[in-house]
mmCIF file of C-alpha atoms (C1' of nucleotides) in Angstrom:
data_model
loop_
_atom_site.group_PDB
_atom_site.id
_atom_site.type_symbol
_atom_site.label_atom_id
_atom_site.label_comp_id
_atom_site.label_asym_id
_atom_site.label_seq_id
_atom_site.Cartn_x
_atom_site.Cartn_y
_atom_site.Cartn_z
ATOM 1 C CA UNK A 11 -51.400 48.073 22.459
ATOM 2 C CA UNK A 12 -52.038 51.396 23.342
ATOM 3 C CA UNK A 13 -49.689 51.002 26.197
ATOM 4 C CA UNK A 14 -46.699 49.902 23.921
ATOM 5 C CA UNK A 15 -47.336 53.048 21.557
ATOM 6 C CA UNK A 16 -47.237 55.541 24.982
ATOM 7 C CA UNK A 17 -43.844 53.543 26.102
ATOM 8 C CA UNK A 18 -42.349 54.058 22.465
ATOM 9 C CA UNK A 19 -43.703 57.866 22.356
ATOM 10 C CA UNK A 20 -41.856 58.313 25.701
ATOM 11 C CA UNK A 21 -38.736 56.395 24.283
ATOM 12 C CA UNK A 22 -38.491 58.732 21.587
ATOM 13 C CA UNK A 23 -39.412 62.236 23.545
ATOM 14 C CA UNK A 24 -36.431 61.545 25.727
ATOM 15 C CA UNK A 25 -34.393 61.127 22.731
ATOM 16 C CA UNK A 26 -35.855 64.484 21.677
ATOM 17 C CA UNK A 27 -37.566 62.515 18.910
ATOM 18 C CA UNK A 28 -41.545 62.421 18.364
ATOM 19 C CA UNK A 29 -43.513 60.049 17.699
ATOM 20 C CA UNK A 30 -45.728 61.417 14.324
ATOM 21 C CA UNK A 31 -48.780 59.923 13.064
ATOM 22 C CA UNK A 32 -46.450 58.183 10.370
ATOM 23 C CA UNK A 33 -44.041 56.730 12.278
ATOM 24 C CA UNK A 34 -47.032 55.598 14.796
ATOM 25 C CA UNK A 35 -48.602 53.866 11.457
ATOM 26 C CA UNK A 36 -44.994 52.527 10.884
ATOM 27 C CA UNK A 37 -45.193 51.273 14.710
ATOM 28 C CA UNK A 38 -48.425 49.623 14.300
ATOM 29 C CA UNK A 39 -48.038 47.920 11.441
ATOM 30 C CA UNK A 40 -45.003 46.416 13.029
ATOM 31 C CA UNK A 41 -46.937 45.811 16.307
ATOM 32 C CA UNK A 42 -49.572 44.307 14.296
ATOM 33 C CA UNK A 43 -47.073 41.528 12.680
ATOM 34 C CA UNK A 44 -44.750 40.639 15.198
ATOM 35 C CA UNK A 45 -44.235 37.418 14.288
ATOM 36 C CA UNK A 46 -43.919 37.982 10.255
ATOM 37 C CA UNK A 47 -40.346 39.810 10.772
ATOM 38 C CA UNK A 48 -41.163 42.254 7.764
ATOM 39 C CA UNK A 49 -39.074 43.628 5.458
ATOM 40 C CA UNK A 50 -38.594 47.551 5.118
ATOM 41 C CA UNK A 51 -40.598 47.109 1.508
ATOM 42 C CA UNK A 52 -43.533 44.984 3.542
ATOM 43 C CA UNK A 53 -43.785 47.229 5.864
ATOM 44 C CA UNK A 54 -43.835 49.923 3.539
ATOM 45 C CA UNK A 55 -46.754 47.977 1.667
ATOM 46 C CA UNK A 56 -48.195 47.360 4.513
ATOM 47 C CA UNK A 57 -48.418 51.051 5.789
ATOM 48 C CA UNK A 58 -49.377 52.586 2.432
ATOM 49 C CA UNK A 59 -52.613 50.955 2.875
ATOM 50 C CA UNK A 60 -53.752 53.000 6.003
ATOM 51 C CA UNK A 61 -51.325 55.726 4.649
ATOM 52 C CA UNK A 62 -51.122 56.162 1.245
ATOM 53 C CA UNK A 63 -48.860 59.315 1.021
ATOM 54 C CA UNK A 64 -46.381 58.043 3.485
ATOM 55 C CA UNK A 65 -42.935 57.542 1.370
ATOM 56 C CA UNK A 66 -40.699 54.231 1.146
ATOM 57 C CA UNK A 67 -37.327 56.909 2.595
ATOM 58 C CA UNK A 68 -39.723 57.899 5.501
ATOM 59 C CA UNK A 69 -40.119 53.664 5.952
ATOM 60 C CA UNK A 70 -36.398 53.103 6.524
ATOM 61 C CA UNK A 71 -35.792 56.488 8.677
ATOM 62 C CA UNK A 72 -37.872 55.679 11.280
ATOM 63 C CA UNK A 73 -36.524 51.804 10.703
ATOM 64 C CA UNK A 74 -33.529 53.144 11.615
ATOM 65 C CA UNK A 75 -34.960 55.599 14.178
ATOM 66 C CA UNK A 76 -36.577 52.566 16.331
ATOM 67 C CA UNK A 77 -33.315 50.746 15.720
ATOM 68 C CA UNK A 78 -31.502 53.250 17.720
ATOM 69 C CA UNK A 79 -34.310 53.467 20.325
ATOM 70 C CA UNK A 80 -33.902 49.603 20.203
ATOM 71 C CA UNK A 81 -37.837 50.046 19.599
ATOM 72 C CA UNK A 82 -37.268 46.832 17.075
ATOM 73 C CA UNK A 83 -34.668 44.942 16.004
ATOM 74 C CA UNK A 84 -32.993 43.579 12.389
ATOM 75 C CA UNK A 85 -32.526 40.355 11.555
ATOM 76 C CA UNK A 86 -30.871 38.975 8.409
ATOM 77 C CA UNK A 87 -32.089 35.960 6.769
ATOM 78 C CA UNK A 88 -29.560 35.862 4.286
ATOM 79 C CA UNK A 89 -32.166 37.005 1.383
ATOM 80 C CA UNK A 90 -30.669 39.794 0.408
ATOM 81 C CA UNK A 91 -32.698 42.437 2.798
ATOM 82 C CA UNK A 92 -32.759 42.954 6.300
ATOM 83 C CA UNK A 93 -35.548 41.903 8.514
ATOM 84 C CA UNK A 94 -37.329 43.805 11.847
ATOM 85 C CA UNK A 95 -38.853 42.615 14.378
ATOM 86 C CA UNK A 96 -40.456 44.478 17.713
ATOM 87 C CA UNK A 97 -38.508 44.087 21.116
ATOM 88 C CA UNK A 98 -41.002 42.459 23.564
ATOM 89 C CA UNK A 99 -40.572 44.287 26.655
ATOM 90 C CA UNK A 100 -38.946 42.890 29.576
ATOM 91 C CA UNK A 101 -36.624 40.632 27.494
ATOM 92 C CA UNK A 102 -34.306 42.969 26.006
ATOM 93 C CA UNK A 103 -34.086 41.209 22.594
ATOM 94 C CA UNK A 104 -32.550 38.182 24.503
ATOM 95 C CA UNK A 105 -35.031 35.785 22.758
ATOM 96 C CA UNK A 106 -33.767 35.825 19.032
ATOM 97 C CA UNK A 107 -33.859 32.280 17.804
ATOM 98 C CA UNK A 108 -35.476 31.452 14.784
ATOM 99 C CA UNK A 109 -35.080 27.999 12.538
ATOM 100 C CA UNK A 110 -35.182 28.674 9.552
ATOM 101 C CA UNK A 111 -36.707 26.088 6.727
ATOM 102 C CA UNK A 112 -34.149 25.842 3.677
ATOM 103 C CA UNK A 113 -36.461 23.872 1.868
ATOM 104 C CA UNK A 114 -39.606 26.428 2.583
ATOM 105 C CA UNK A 115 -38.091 29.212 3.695
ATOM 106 C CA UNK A 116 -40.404 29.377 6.794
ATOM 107 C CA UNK A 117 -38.935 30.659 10.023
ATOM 108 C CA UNK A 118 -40.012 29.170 13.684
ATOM 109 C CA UNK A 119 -39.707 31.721 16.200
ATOM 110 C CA UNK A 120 -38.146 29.856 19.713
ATOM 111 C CA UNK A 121 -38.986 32.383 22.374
ATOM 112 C CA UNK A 122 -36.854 30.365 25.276
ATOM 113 C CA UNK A 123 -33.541 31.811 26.002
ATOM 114 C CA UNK A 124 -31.557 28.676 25.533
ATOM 115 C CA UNK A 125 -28.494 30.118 26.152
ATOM 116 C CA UNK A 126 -27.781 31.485 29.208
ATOM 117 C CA UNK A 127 -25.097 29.019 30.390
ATOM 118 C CA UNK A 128 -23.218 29.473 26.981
ATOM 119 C CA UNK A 129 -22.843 32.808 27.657
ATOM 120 C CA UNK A 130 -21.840 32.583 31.112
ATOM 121 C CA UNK A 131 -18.694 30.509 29.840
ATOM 122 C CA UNK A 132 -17.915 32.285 26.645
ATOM 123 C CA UNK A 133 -18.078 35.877 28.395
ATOM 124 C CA UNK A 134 -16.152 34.578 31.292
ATOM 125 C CA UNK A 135 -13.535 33.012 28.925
ATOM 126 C CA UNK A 136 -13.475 35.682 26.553
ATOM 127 C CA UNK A 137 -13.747 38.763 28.950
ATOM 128 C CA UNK A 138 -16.226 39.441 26.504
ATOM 129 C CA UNK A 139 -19.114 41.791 27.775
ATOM 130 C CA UNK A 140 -22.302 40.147 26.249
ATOM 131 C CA UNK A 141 -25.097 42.849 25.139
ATOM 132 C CA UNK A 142 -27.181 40.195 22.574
ATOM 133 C CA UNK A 143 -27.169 37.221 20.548
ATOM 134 C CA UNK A 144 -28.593 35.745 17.439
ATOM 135 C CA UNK A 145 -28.822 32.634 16.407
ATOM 136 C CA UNK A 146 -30.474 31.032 13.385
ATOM 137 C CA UNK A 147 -30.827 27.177 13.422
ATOM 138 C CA UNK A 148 -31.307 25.930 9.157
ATOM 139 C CA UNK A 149 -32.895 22.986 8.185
ATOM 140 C CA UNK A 150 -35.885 21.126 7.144
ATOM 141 C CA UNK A 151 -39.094 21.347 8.828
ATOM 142 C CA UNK A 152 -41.460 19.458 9.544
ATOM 143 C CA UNK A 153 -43.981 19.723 6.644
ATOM 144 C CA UNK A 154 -41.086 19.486 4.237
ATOM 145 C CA UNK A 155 -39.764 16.276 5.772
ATOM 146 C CA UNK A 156 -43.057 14.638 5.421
ATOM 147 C CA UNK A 157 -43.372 15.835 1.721
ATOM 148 C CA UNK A 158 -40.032 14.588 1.391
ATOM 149 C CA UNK A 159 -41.031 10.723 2.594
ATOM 150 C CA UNK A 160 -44.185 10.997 0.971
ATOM 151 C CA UNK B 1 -2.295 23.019 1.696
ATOM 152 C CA UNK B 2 -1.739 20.877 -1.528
ATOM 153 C CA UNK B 3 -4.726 18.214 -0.342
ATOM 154 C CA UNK B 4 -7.147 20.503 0.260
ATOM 155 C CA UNK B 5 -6.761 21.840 -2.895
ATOM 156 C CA UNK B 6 -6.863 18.462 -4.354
ATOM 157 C CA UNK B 7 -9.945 17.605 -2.475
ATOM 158 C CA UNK B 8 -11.667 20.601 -3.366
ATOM 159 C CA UNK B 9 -10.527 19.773 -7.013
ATOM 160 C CA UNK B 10 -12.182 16.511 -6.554
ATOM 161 C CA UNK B 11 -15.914 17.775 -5.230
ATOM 162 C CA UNK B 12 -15.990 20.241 -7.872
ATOM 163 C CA UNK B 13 -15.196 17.125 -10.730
ATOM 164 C CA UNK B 14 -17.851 15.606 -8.984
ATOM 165 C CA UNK B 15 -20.385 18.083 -10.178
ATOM 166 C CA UNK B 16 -18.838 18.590 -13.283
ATOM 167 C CA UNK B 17 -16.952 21.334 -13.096
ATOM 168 C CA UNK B 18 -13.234 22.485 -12.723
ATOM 169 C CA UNK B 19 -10.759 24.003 -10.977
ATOM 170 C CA UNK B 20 -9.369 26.750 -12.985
ATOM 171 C CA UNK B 21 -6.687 28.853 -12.420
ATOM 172 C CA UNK B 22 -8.641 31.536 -11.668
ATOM 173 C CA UNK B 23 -10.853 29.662 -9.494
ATOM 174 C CA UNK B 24 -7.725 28.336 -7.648
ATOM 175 C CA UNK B 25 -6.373 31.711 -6.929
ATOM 176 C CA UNK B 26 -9.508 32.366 -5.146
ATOM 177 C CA UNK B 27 -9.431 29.255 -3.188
ATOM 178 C CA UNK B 28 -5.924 30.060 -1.863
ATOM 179 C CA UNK B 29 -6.482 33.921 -0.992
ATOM 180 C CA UNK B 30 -9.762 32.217 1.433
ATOM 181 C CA UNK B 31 -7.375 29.644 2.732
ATOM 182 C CA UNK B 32 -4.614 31.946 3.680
ATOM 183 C CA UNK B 33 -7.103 34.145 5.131
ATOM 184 C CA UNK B 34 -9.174 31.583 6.995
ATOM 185 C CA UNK B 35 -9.629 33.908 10.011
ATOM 186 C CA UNK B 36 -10.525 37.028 8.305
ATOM 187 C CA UNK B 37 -13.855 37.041 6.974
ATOM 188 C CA UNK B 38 -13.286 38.401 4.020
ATOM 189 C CA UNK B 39 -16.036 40.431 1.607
ATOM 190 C CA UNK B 40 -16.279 40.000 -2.114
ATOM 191 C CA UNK B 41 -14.174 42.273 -2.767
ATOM 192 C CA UNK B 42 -11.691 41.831 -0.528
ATOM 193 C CA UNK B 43 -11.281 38.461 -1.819
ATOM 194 C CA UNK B 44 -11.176 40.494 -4.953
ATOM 195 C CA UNK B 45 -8.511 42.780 -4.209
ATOM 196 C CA UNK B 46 -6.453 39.948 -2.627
ATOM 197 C CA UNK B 47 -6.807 38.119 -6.198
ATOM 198 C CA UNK B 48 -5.453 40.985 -8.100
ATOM 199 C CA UNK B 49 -2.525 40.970 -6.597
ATOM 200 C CA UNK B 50 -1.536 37.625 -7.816
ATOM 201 C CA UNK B 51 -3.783 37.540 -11.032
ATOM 202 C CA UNK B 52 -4.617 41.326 -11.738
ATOM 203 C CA UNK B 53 -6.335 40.311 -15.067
ATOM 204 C CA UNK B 54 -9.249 38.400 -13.051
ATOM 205 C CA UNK B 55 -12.960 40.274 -13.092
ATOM 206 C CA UNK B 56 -15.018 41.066 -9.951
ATOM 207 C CA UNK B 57 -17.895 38.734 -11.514
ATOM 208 C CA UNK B 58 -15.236 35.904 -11.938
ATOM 209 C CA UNK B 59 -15.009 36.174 -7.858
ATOM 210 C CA UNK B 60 -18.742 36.514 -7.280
ATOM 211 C CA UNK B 61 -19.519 33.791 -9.705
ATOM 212 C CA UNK B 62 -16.569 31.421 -7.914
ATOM 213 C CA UNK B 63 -17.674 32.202 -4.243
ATOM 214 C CA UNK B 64 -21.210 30.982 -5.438
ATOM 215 C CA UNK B 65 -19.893 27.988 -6.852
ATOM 216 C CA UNK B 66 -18.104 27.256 -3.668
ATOM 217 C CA UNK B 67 -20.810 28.029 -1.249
ATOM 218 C CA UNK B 68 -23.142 25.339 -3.655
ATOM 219 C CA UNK B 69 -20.290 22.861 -3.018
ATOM 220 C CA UNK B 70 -20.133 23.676 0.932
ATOM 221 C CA UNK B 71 -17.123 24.619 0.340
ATOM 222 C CA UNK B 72 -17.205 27.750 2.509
ATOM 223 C CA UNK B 73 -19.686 29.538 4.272
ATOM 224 C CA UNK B 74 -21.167 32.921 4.210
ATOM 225 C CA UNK B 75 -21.839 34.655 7.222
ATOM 226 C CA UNK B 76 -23.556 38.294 7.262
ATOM 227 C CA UNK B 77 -22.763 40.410 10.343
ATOM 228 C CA UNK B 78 -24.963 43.048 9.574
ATOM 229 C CA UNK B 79 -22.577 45.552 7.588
ATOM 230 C CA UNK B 80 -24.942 44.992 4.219
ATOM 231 C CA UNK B 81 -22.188 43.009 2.379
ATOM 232 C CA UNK B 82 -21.806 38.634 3.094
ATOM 233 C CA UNK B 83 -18.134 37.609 4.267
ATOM 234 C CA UNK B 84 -17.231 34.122 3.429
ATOM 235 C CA UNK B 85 -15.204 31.324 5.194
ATOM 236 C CA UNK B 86 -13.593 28.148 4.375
ATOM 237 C CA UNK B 87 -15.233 25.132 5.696
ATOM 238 C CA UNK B 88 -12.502 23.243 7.493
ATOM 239 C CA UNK B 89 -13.214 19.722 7.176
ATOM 240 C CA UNK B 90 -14.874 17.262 9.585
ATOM 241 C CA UNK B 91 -16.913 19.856 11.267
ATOM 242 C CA UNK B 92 -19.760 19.998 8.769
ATOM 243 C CA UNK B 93 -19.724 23.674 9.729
ATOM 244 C CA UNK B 94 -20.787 23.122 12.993
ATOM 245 C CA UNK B 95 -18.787 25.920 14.483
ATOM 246 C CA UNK B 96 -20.052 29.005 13.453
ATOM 247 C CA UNK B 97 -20.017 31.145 16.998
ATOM 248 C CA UNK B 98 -18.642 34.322 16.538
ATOM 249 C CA UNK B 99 -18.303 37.688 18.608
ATOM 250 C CA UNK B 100 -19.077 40.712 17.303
ATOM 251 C CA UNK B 101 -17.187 43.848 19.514
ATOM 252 C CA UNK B 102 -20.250 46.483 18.311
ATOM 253 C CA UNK B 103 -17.423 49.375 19.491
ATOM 254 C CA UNK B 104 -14.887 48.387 17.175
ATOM 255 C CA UNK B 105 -16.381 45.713 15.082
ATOM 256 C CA UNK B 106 -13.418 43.151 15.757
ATOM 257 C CA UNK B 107 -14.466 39.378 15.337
ATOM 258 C CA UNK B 108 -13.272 36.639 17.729
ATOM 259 C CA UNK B 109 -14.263 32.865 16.388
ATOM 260 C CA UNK B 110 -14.968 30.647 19.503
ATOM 261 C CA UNK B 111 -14.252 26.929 17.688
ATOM 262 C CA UNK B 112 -15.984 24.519 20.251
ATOM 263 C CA UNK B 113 -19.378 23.511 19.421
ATOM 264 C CA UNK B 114 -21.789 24.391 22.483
ATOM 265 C CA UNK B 115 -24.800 23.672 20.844
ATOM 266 C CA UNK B 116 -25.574 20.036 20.946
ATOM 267 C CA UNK B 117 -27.779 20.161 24.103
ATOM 268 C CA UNK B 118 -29.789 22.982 22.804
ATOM 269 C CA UNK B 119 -29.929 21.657 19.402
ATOM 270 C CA UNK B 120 -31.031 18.025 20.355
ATOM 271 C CA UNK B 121 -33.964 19.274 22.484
ATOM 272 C CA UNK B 122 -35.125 22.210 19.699
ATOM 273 C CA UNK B 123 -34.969 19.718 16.965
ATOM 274 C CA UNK B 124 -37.110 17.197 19.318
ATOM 275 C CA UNK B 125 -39.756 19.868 19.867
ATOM 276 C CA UNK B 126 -40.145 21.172 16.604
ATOM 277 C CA UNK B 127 -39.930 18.319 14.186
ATOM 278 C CA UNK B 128 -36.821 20.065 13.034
ATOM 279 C CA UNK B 129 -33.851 17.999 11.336
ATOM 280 C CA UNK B 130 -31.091 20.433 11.824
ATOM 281 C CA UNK B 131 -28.551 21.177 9.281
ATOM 282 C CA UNK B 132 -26.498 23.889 10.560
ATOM 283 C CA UNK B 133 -26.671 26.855 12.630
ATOM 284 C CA UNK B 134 -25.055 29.967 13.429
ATOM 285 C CA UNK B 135 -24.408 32.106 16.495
ATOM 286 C CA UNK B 136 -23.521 35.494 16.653
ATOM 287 C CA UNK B 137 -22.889 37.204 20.247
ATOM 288 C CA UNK B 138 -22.751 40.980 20.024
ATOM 289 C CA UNK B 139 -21.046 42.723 22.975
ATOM 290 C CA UNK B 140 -17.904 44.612 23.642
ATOM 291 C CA UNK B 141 -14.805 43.464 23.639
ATOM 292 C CA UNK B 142 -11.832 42.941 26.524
ATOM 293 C CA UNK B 143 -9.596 45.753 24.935
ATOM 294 C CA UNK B 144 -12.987 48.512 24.360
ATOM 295 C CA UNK B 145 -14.488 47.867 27.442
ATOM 296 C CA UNK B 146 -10.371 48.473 29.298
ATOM 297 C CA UNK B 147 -10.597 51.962 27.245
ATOM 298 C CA UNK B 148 -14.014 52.846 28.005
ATOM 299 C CA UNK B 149 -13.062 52.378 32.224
ATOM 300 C CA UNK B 150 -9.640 54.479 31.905
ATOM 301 C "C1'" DG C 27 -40.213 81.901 12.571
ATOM 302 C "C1'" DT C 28 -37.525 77.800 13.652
ATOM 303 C "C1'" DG C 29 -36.464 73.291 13.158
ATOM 304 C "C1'" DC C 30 -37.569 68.660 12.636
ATOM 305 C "C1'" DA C 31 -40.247 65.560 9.436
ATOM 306 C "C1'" DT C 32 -41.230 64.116 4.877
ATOM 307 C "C1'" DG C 33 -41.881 62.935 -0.365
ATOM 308 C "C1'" DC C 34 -39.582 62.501 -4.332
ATOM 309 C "C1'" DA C 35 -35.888 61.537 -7.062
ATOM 310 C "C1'" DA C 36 -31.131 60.785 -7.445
ATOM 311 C "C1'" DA C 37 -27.174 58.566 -5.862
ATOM 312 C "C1'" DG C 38 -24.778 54.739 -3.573
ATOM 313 C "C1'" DT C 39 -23.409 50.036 -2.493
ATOM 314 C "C1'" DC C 40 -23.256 45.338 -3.199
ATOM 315 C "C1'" DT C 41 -24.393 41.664 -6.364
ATOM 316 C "C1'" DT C 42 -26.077 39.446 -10.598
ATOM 317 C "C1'" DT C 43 -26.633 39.014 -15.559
ATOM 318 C "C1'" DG C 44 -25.878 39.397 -20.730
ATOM 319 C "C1'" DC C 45 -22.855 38.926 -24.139
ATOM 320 C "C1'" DA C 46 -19.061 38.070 -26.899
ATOM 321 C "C1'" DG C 47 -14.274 36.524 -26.788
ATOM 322 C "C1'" DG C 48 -11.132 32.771 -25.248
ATOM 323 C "C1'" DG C 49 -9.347 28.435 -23.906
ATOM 324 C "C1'" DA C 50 -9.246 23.408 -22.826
ATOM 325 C "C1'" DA C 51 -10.600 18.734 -24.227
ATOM 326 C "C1'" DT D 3 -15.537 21.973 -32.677
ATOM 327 C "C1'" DT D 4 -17.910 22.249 -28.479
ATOM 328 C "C1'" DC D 5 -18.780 23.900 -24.223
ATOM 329 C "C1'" DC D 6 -17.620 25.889 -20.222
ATOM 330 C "C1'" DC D 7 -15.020 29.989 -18.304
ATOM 331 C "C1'" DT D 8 -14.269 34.756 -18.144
ATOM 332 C "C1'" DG D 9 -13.936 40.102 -18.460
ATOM 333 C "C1'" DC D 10 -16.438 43.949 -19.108
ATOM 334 C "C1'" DA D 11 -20.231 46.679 -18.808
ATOM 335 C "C1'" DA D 12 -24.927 47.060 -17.875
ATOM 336 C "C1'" DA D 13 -28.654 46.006 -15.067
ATOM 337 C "C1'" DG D 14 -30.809 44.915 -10.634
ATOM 338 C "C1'" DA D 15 -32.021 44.995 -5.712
ATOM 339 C "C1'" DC D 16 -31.947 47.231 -1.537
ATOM 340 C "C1'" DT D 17 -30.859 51.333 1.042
ATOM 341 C "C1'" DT D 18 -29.323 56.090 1.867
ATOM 342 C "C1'" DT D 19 -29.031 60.975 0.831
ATOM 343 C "C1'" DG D 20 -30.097 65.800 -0.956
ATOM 344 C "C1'" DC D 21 -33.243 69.114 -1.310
ATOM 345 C "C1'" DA D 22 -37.250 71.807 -1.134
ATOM 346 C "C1'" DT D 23 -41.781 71.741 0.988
ATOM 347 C "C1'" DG D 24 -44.662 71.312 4.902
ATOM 348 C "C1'" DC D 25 -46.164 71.056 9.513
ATOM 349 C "C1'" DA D 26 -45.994 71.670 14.615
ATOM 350 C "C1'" DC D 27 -44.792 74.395 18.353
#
DNA sequence: GTGCATGCAAAGTCTTTGCAGGGAA
DNA sequence: TTCCCTGCAAAGACTTTGCATGCAC
């Protein structure tokens, strides 16, 4: 943990950036739910309560601050607000697949990188120059489908 | 042209409700434009010019009917506003794959579907019954990355 | 002292809703 | 007449911006 905060301080000093003890709240709090893909607002939430006097605008600058840094990444669900996540290192955001429940609403992270081939073919056939991908898989999970046949 | 329009006359009966005038003007400015993505208020702006008495809600409240009816899609590429598509028919929207050129934000559909590998053997592992998906590959394009290397 | 960082409030953008008028069956 | 459809304006949700203060170097 302590590790990822020096890499994103370092990041961020070669941008001429720093990393201030509210934006390293804002870090951990994303650190600290990886998997949840917060909202700016949950975040927010989220660091107000180690934070109090930290303001929502403060929130979504240093959203947007890691976003350049690719620090994190957005995802949109299609709800209306955008979604962040933290880059694992060593993957460079080439891992985003998430299934999404339309009956729940709950989102499966697959951390495989299914598509390597695809991309292979489509860049090729294309002369498209591939940087990242997304994809979102909807449908019903598991739980659902068994409520469904109860 | 004409049986498309009469089919999608025919779903919306189904449900009880019917193809106005209005809501045909719509239909035809997102079939005409089938490969453009179009915002709200493009859609808008394209209606005007054939019914300039119809209200930005009317299109908002007609795209919503259509997307209930799967009769077109919405896609979000990340510019805070949905874009909407027409469903061609027989694909169940199974052909969502679209690059994104970050440089100059042009949008090239690819039409096959190269997902059915990947999709069988996610769906296995995860309990998941699939109902659609979509792909977005961000990247630059053949004509950006030719400027960037003159 | 200089310059970035920040809170607060205001403004902005896209979308939805309330309401009363209008039109088709 | 009845009920859905619609325009207009207002409200709502999320995000960005302006500005004056504050803090670090």
């Amino acid at each position: 943990m302590k590790r990822v905060i020096a890499d994103v301080e370092e990041k961020l000093r070669a941008g001429e950036y720093k990393l201030t003890s509210r934006r390293e709240h804002i870090l951990r709090v994303l650190l600290e739910n990886k998997d949840k893909h917060l909202s700016a607002e949950e975040v927010y939430n989220l660091v107000k309560k180690r934070a109090p006097d930290v303001g929502l605008a403060t929130v979504y600058r240093t959203l947007e601050l890691f976003l350049l840094f690719d620090i994190i990444h957005s995802i949109d669900f299609g709800d209306g607000r955008k979604r962040y996540e933290f880059c694992s290192s060593g993957t460079d955001g080439h891992h985003h697949h998430h299934l999404i429940c339309t009956r729940c609403g709950k989102i499966i992270e697959v951390n495989e990188d299914l598509l390597e081939d695809l991309e292979t073919r489509v860049s090729k056939e294309h002369d498209f120059k591939i940087e990242n991908h997304q994809l979102k898989i909807f449908g019903t999970c598991r739980e659902c489908t068994e409520k469904i046949n109860k």
